[in-house]
Coordinates of C-alpha atoms in Angstrom, one line a residue:
M98 CA 340.0 15.9 77.5
A99 CA 337.2 14.2 79.3
K100 CA 335.8 10.9 77.9
K101 CA 333.0 8.6 78.7
T102 CA 334.0 5.0 79.4
V103 CA 331.4 2.2 79.8
I104 CA 332.6 -1.0 81.5
K105 CA 330.8 -4.3 81.8
V106 CA 331.2 -5.6 85.3
N107 CA 329.6 -8.3 87.5
I108 CA 327.3 -6.6 90.0
Y109 CA 325.0 -8.9 91.8
C110 CA 323.9 -7.0 94.9
Q111 CA 324.2 -3.7 96.8
I112 CA 327.5 -4.8 98.4
C113 CA 329.0 -5.5 95.0
K114 CA 327.9 -2.0 93.8
S115 CA 329.4 -0.3 96.8
D116 CA 332.7 -2.3 96.4
V117 CA 332.9 -1.2 92.8
L118 CA 332.3 2.4 93.7
K119 CA 334.9 2.4 96.5
A120 CA 337.5 0.9 94.2
V121 CA 337.0 3.3 91.3
T122 CA 336.5 6.5 93.2
K123 CA 340.1 6.3 94.5
L124 CA 341.4 7.1 91.0
T125 CA 342.2 10.7 90.1
G126 CA 340.6 12.5 87.1
I127 CA 337.1 11.2 87.5
D128 CA 334.3 13.7 87.1
E129 CA 331.2 11.4 87.3
I130 CA 330.5 7.8 88.0
F131 CA 327.3 5.9 87.3
V132 CA 326.6 2.3 88.2
D133 CA 323.7 0.4 86.6
G134 CA 323.1 -2.8 88.6
E135 CA 320.4 -4.1 86.2
K136 CA 322.6 -3.8 83.1
G137 CA 325.8 -4.6 85.0
T138 CA 327.6 -1.5 83.7
L139 CA 329.9 1.1 85.2
T140 CA 330.1 4.4 83.5
V141 CA 333.0 6.7 84.2
V142 CA 333.3 10.3 82.8
G143 CA 336.6 12.1 83.2
D144 CA 340.3 12.1 82.4
V145 CA 341.0 8.6 83.7
D146 CA 342.6 5.8 81.8
P147 CA 340.1 3.0 81.2
V148 CA 342.9 0.4 81.7
C149 CA 343.5 1.7 85.2
V150 CA 339.8 1.4 86.0
I151 CA 339.8 -2.3 84.8
K152 CA 342.9 -3.0 86.9
K153 CA 341.2 -1.6 90.0
L154 CA 338.1 -3.7 89.4
R155 CA 340.1 -6.8 88.8
K156 CA 342.1 -6.2 92.1
I157 CA 338.8 -6.5 94.1
G158 CA 337.9 -9.7 92.2
K159 CA 335.5 -8.4 89.6
V160 CA 335.4 -9.6 86.0
A161 CA 335.4 -6.4 84.0
E162 CA 335.8 -5.5 80.3
I163 CA 335.6 -2.3 78.4
E164 CA 332.4 -1.8 76.3
T165 CA 332.8 1.7 74.9
V166 CA 335.2 4.7 75.1
G167 CA 334.3 8.0 73.6
P168 CA 333.5 11.6 74.2
P169 CA 330.7 12.3 76.7
K170 CA 327.4 13.6 75.4
P171 CA 327.0 17.4 75.6
P172 CA 324.7 18.3 78.5
E173 CA 321.0 18.7 77.5
P174 CA 319.7 22.2 77.7
K175 CA 317.4 22.6 80.6
P176 CA 313.9 23.7 79.9
P177 CA 313.3 27.2 81.1
V178 CA 311.7 27.4 84.6
I179 CA 308.3 29.0 84.5
L180 CA 307.4 30.6 87.7
P181 CA 303.8 30.9 88.6
L182 CA 302.4 34.4 88.5
P183 CA 300.4 35.9 91.4
P184 CA 296.6 36.0 90.8
C185 CA 296.6 39.8 90.6
C186 CA 298.9 42.8 90.8
K187 CA 298.6 46.4 91.5
D188 CA 299.5 47.5 87.9
C189 CA 296.9 45.6 85.9
Q190 CA 293.9 45.1 88.2
Y191 CA 292.3 47.7 90.5
V192 CA 289.8 46.5 92.9
A193 CA 287.8 49.0 94.9
V194 CA 285.6 47.9 97.7
G195 CA 283.4 50.3 99.6
Y196 CA 281.0 50.0 102.5
G197 CA 278.9 52.8 103.7
Y198 CA 275.8 53.8 105.4
S199 CA 272.7 55.0 103.5
P200 CA 269.7 56.5 105.2
Y201 CA 267.4 54.9 102.6
D202 CA 268.7 51.3 102.5
N203 CA 270.6 51.1 105.7
R204 CA 273.6 49.6 103.7
I205 CA 275.7 50.2 100.7
C206 CA 278.2 47.9 99.0
S207 CA 280.0 48.7 95.8
I208 CA 282.7 46.6 94.2
L209 CA 284.4 47.8 91.0

């Protein structure tokens, strides 16, 4: 059963972030990984043991502690995609345009 684990870890720069991702992605059973550098958190979703994640992070010299472990939130239903309709179609709008020659006016134009 998949679970969501949030881990507090020291992330100071982009190199720290990439080191954390490299260390944790080697574990099996991970579905998703999110790193929030501002909050200093690593979120792991999947069938992975949180203690194994902590051990991997400590091996690369990071101070890490588990904040929360629980079931992941169900995915939010996506809003239906509304496709734009064409400005007109053959079934609902008939447009007739006719040009012709009239001996009286020398031109005729009729639009329905």
